[in-house]
mmCIF file of C-alpha atoms in Angstrom:
data_model
loop_
_atom_site.group_PDB
_atom_site.id
_atom_site.type_symbol
_atom_site.label_atom_id
_atom_site.label_comp_id
_atom_site.label_asym_id
_atom_site.label_seq_id
_atom_site.Cartn_x
_atom_site.Cartn_y
_atom_site.Cartn_z
ATOM 1 C CA VAL A 1 -5.089 21.075 -5.562
ATOM 2 C CA ALA A 2 -4.294 19.981 -2.133
ATOM 3 C CA GLY A 3 -0.698 17.560 -2.869
ATOM 4 C CA ASP A 4 0.736 20.089 -6.125
ATOM 5 C CA MET A 5 2.654 23.049 -5.708
ATOM 6 C CA LEU A 6 3.805 25.291 -8.500
ATOM 7 C CA VAL A 7 7.588 26.005 -8.949
ATOM 8 C CA VAL A 8 8.023 29.409 -11.048
ATOM 9 C CA ALA A 9 11.202 29.659 -12.174
ATOM 10 C CA THR A 10 11.866 32.973 -15.136
ATOM 11 C CA GLY A 11 9.123 33.367 -15.363
ATOM 12 C CA ASN A 12 8.366 28.970 -16.713
ATOM 13 C CA PRO A 13 5.928 26.740 -14.105
ATOM 14 C CA ARG A 14 7.048 23.841 -12.950
ATOM 15 C CA PRO A 15 4.630 20.864 -12.246
ATOM 16 C CA GLY A 16 5.770 19.072 -8.870
ATOM 17 C CA ARG A 17 3.368 16.394 -8.290
ATOM 18 C CA ARG A 18 3.150 11.956 -9.104
ATOM 19 C CA GLN A 19 2.987 11.100 -12.713
ATOM 20 C CA PRO A 20 0.450 8.402 -12.427
ATOM 21 C CA PHE A 21 0.839 5.262 -14.342
ATOM 22 C CA GLY A 22 -1.852 2.328 -15.421
ATOM 23 C CA PRO A 23 -2.065 -1.031 -15.093
ATOM 24 C CA ASP A 24 -0.914 -1.912 -17.834
ATOM 25 C CA ASP A 25 2.484 -0.187 -16.268
ATOM 26 C CA ALA A 26 3.586 -2.822 -13.805
ATOM 27 C CA ALA A 27 6.691 -4.505 -15.035
ATOM 28 C CA TRP A 28 7.893 -0.393 -14.456
ATOM 29 C CA PRO A 29 8.773 1.337 -11.504
ATOM 30 C CA GLN A 30 6.233 4.101 -9.960
ATOM 31 C CA VAL A 31 8.724 7.480 -11.007
ATOM 32 C CA ILE A 32 8.038 10.423 -9.024
ATOM 33 C CA SER A 33 8.281 13.186 -10.917
ATOM 34 C CA ASP A 34 9.802 15.152 -7.800
ATOM 35 C CA PRO A 35 12.200 13.016 -5.667
ATOM 36 C CA LEU A 36 11.387 15.966 -3.176
ATOM 37 C CA GLN A 37 8.250 15.197 -3.644
ATOM 38 C CA PRO A 38 5.650 14.657 -0.006
ATOM 39 C CA GLY A 39 5.548 11.043 0.165
ATOM 40 C CA CYS A 40 8.065 9.802 -1.980
ATOM 41 C CA ILE A 41 10.361 8.479 -0.041
ATOM 42 C CA ASP A 42 7.964 6.973 2.142
ATOM 43 C CA HIS A 43 7.764 3.483 -0.004
ATOM 44 C CA LEU A 44 11.202 2.909 -0.672
ATOM 45 C CA PRO A 45 12.881 1.202 1.834
ATOM 46 C CA PRO A 46 14.699 1.182 4.962
ATOM 47 C CA GLY A 47 18.102 0.496 3.788
ATOM 48 C CA ALA A 48 17.594 2.745 0.669
ATOM 49 C CA SER A 49 19.488 5.740 -0.132
ATOM 50 C CA VAL A 50 18.790 8.655 -2.194
ATOM 51 C CA VAL A 51 21.247 11.125 -3.556
ATOM 52 C CA VAL A 52 19.779 14.659 -4.666
ATOM 53 C CA ALA A 53 21.419 16.373 -6.854
ATOM 54 C CA GLU A 54 20.596 20.236 -6.624
ATOM 55 C CA LEU A 55 22.705 23.193 -8.747
ATOM 56 C CA THR A 56 21.405 25.897 -6.912
ATOM 57 C CA PRO A 57 22.076 26.855 -2.689
ATOM 58 C CA ALA A 58 19.017 28.603 -2.620
ATOM 59 C CA VAL A 59 16.627 25.531 -3.698
ATOM 60 C CA ALA A 60 18.007 23.744 -0.833
ATOM 61 C CA ASP A 61 17.649 25.892 1.298
ATOM 62 C CA TRP A 62 13.913 26.466 0.735
ATOM 63 C CA CYS A 63 13.996 22.656 0.881
ATOM 64 C CA ARG A 64 15.714 23.191 4.546
ATOM 65 C CA GLY A 65 13.119 26.450 5.069
ATOM 66 C CA PRO A 66 10.277 27.610 4.633
ATOM 67 C CA LEU A 67 9.220 24.722 1.850
ATOM 68 C CA ALA A 68 9.924 21.678 4.096
ATOM 69 C CA ALA A 69 6.751 21.059 4.862
ATOM 70 C CA LEU A 70 6.191 20.741 0.517
ATOM 71 C CA THR A 71 8.602 18.315 0.297
ATOM 72 C CA ALA A 72 7.505 16.207 3.715
ATOM 73 C CA HIS A 73 10.729 16.994 5.370
ATOM 74 C CA ALA A 74 12.661 14.701 2.661
ATOM 75 C CA LEU A 75 16.013 16.494 3.321
ATOM 76 C CA ASP A 76 15.863 16.159 7.204
ATOM 77 C CA ASP A 77 15.696 11.921 6.102
ATOM 78 C CA ARG A 78 18.283 10.164 6.760
ATOM 79 C CA ARG A 79 17.718 7.762 3.483
ATOM 80 C CA VAL A 80 17.908 11.535 1.425
ATOM 81 C CA ARG A 81 22.118 12.963 0.953
ATOM 82 C CA LEU A 82 22.310 16.570 -1.101
ATOM 83 C CA GLU A 83 25.087 17.282 -2.891
ATOM 84 C CA LEU A 84 24.810 20.436 -4.147
ATOM 85 C CA GLY A 85 26.428 20.645 -7.316
ATOM 86 C CA ASP A 86 25.232 19.526 -11.091
ATOM 87 C CA VAL A 87 23.700 16.308 -12.014
ATOM 88 C CA GLY A 88 26.130 15.978 -14.511
ATOM 89 C CA VAL A 89 29.040 15.483 -12.766
ATOM 90 C CA VAL A 90 27.387 14.019 -10.235
ATOM 91 C CA VAL A 91 26.459 10.695 -12.664
ATOM 92 C CA ARG A 92 29.880 10.881 -14.109
ATOM 93 C CA ARG A 93 31.121 9.134 -10.237
ATOM 94 C CA PRO A 94 31.801 6.174 -9.358
ATOM 95 C CA PRO A 95 29.580 3.135 -12.221
ATOM 96 C CA GLY A 96 27.056 0.764 -12.070
ATOM 97 C CA ARG A 97 25.958 2.468 -8.616
ATOM 98 C CA TYR A 98 21.832 3.081 -9.124
ATOM 99 C CA ASP A 99 19.053 1.219 -9.565
ATOM 100 C CA ALA A 100 17.883 4.232 -10.299
ATOM 101 C CA ILE A 101 17.756 7.885 -11.766
ATOM 102 C CA ILE A 102 15.146 10.686 -12.007
ATOM 103 C CA TYR A 103 15.665 13.919 -13.739
ATOM 104 C CA ASP A 104 12.701 16.699 -13.513
ATOM 105 C CA LEU A 105 15.456 19.169 -15.352
ATOM 106 C CA TYR A 106 14.470 23.011 -16.184
ATOM 107 C CA GLU A 107 12.348 21.916 -19.596
ATOM 108 C CA GLY A 108 13.581 18.522 -20.159
ATOM 109 C CA PRO A 109 15.687 16.619 -22.929
ATOM 110 C CA TYR A 110 15.069 19.222 -26.175
ATOM 111 C CA GLN A 111 18.130 19.818 -28.152
ATOM 112 C CA ARG A 112 17.537 23.282 -28.530
ATOM 113 C CA GLY A 113 19.429 25.446 -31.159
ATOM 114 C CA GLY A 114 21.646 22.645 -32.946
ATOM 115 C CA LYS A 115 24.241 23.160 -29.791
ATOM 116 C CA VAL A 116 24.757 19.428 -27.899
ATOM 117 C CA ASP A 117 23.397 19.338 -23.821
ATOM 118 C CA PRO A 118 26.171 17.985 -21.618
ATOM 119 C CA VAL A 119 23.141 16.723 -20.102
ATOM 120 C CA PHE A 120 20.991 14.700 -22.900
ATOM 121 C CA GLY A 121 22.855 15.305 -25.393
ATOM 122 C CA PRO A 122 25.142 11.199 -26.019
ATOM 123 C CA ASP A 123 27.529 12.187 -23.598
ATOM 124 C CA GLY A 124 25.221 12.802 -21.416
ATOM 125 C CA LEU A 125 23.391 9.526 -21.953
ATOM 126 C CA ALA A 126 25.487 7.622 -21.713
ATOM 127 C CA ALA A 127 27.424 8.628 -17.619
ATOM 128 C CA ALA A 128 23.985 7.691 -16.941
ATOM 129 C CA HIS A 129 23.930 4.689 -18.578
ATOM 130 C CA ARG A 130 27.172 3.718 -16.934
ATOM 131 C CA ALA A 131 26.404 4.758 -13.947
ATOM 132 C CA LEU A 132 23.277 2.526 -13.603
ATOM 133 C CA VAL A 133 23.063 -1.068 -12.552
ATOM 134 C CA ASP A 134 22.280 -3.688 -15.247
ATOM 135 C CA ASP A 135 18.725 -3.204 -15.231
ATOM 136 C CA GLY A 136 18.190 0.223 -14.414
ATOM 137 C CA VAL A 137 15.236 2.435 -14.574
ATOM 138 C CA PHE A 138 16.425 5.810 -16.371
ATOM 139 C CA ALA A 139 13.582 8.482 -15.444
ATOM 140 C CA VAL A 140 13.110 12.533 -17.637
ATOM 141 C CA TRP A 141 10.415 14.415 -17.179
ATOM 142 C CA GLY A 142 10.074 16.669 -19.885
ATOM 143 C CA GLU A 143 7.576 19.521 -20.766
ATOM 144 C CA ASP A 144 6.478 19.096 -24.109
ATOM 145 C CA HIS A 145 7.054 15.726 -25.949
ATOM 146 C CA ASP A 146 9.991 15.825 -27.914
ATOM 147 C CA PRO A 147 9.152 12.559 -30.254
ATOM 148 C CA ARG A 148 13.221 12.230 -30.894
ATOM 149 C CA PHE A 149 14.917 12.252 -27.980
ATOM 150 C CA ALA A 150 13.405 7.979 -27.400
ATOM 151 C CA GLY A 151 15.471 7.235 -30.326
ATOM 152 C CA ARG A 152 18.545 8.829 -28.496
ATOM 153 C CA LEU A 153 17.222 6.739 -25.472
ATOM 154 C CA GLU A 154 17.869 3.659 -27.392
ATOM 155 C CA ALA A 155 20.828 4.592 -28.783
ATOM 156 C CA ALA A 156 22.821 5.500 -25.444
ATOM 157 C CA GLY A 157 21.248 1.668 -24.665
ATOM 158 C CA PHE A 158 18.569 1.534 -22.883
ATOM 159 C CA ALA A 159 15.271 -0.239 -23.457
ATOM 160 C CA ALA A 160 12.940 3.535 -24.040
ATOM 161 C CA ARG A 161 9.302 3.656 -23.584
ATOM 162 C CA VAL A 162 7.337 7.577 -23.268
ATOM 163 C CA VAL A 163 4.394 8.255 -20.711
ATOM 164 C CA ARG A 164 2.671 11.061 -21.485
ATOM 165 C CA GLN A 165 -0.277 13.143 -19.382
ATOM 166 C CA ASP A 166 -2.942 13.691 -20.787
ATOM 167 C CA GLY A 167 -4.936 17.176 -20.054
ATOM 168 C CA GLY A 168 -4.872 20.659 -21.693
ATOM 169 C CA GLY A 169 -1.896 23.119 -21.681
ATOM 170 C CA ARG A 170 1.155 21.511 -22.293
ATOM 171 C CA GLN A 171 1.729 17.953 -22.824
ATOM 172 C CA HIS A 172 4.049 16.914 -20.165
ATOM 173 C CA VAL A 173 5.478 13.299 -20.276
ATOM 174 C CA ILE A 174 7.746 10.520 -18.642
ATOM 175 C CA TYR A 175 10.624 9.209 -20.385
ATOM 176 C CA LEU A 176 11.724 5.922 -19.008
ATOM 177 C CA GLY A 177 14.460 4.020 -20.054
ATOM 178 C CA ARG A 178 16.086 0.615 -18.409
ATOM 179 C CA LYS A 179 19.724 -0.475 -18.742
ATOM 180 C CA ARG A 180 19.450 -2.847 -21.470
ATOM 181 C CA ARG A 181 22.561 -6.152 -19.852
ATOM 182 C CA PRO A 182 24.786 -6.463 -22.277
ATOM 183 C CA ALA A 183 24.964 -9.612 -24.511
ATOM 184 C CA VAL A 184 25.900 -12.546 -23.450
ATOM 185 C CA SER A 185 28.658 -14.236 -25.991
ATOM 186 C CA ARG A 186 28.403 -17.409 -26.500
ATOM 187 C CA ARG A 187 31.770 -19.585 -27.647
ATOM 188 C CA ARG A 188 31.596 -23.057 -29.390
#
């Protein structure tokens, strides 16, 4: 299909296309599941800035080289800054700095084998919450729905919403979390 691409890592396909939303989603920003998807930065204002955290140098090289046309040369845009490293480290930098954080990591936010995930566990979600401005949006792509993840977002201080893709095969999902504003204390 024109405009789509498929990246396969260790045999697991990952879609690289926009996730459409319906008209009832007007209160939420348009979420793009792959920050290097063609055209995604075209809709940002000239003064915007985008940080792309990429763990694998080869992926960054591909996006600057043979796959550059597929990303509309996003890494060449002056608004985009690439940071090679773990997103779990990048997100822990000075708090309250991001309007939105978009995670498109491996298969999604699933707790596996009793281990606490450093990105999607309590500490990782708290770090994403601290990194956002009030009312900032945290978006997470997943290959399959994890019914417990929305609850973990809520417990971390987000108003959570789940948007599912209809269709065959795995049911891709985007979890949206809007950072709740702190409660205002009223003293008498």
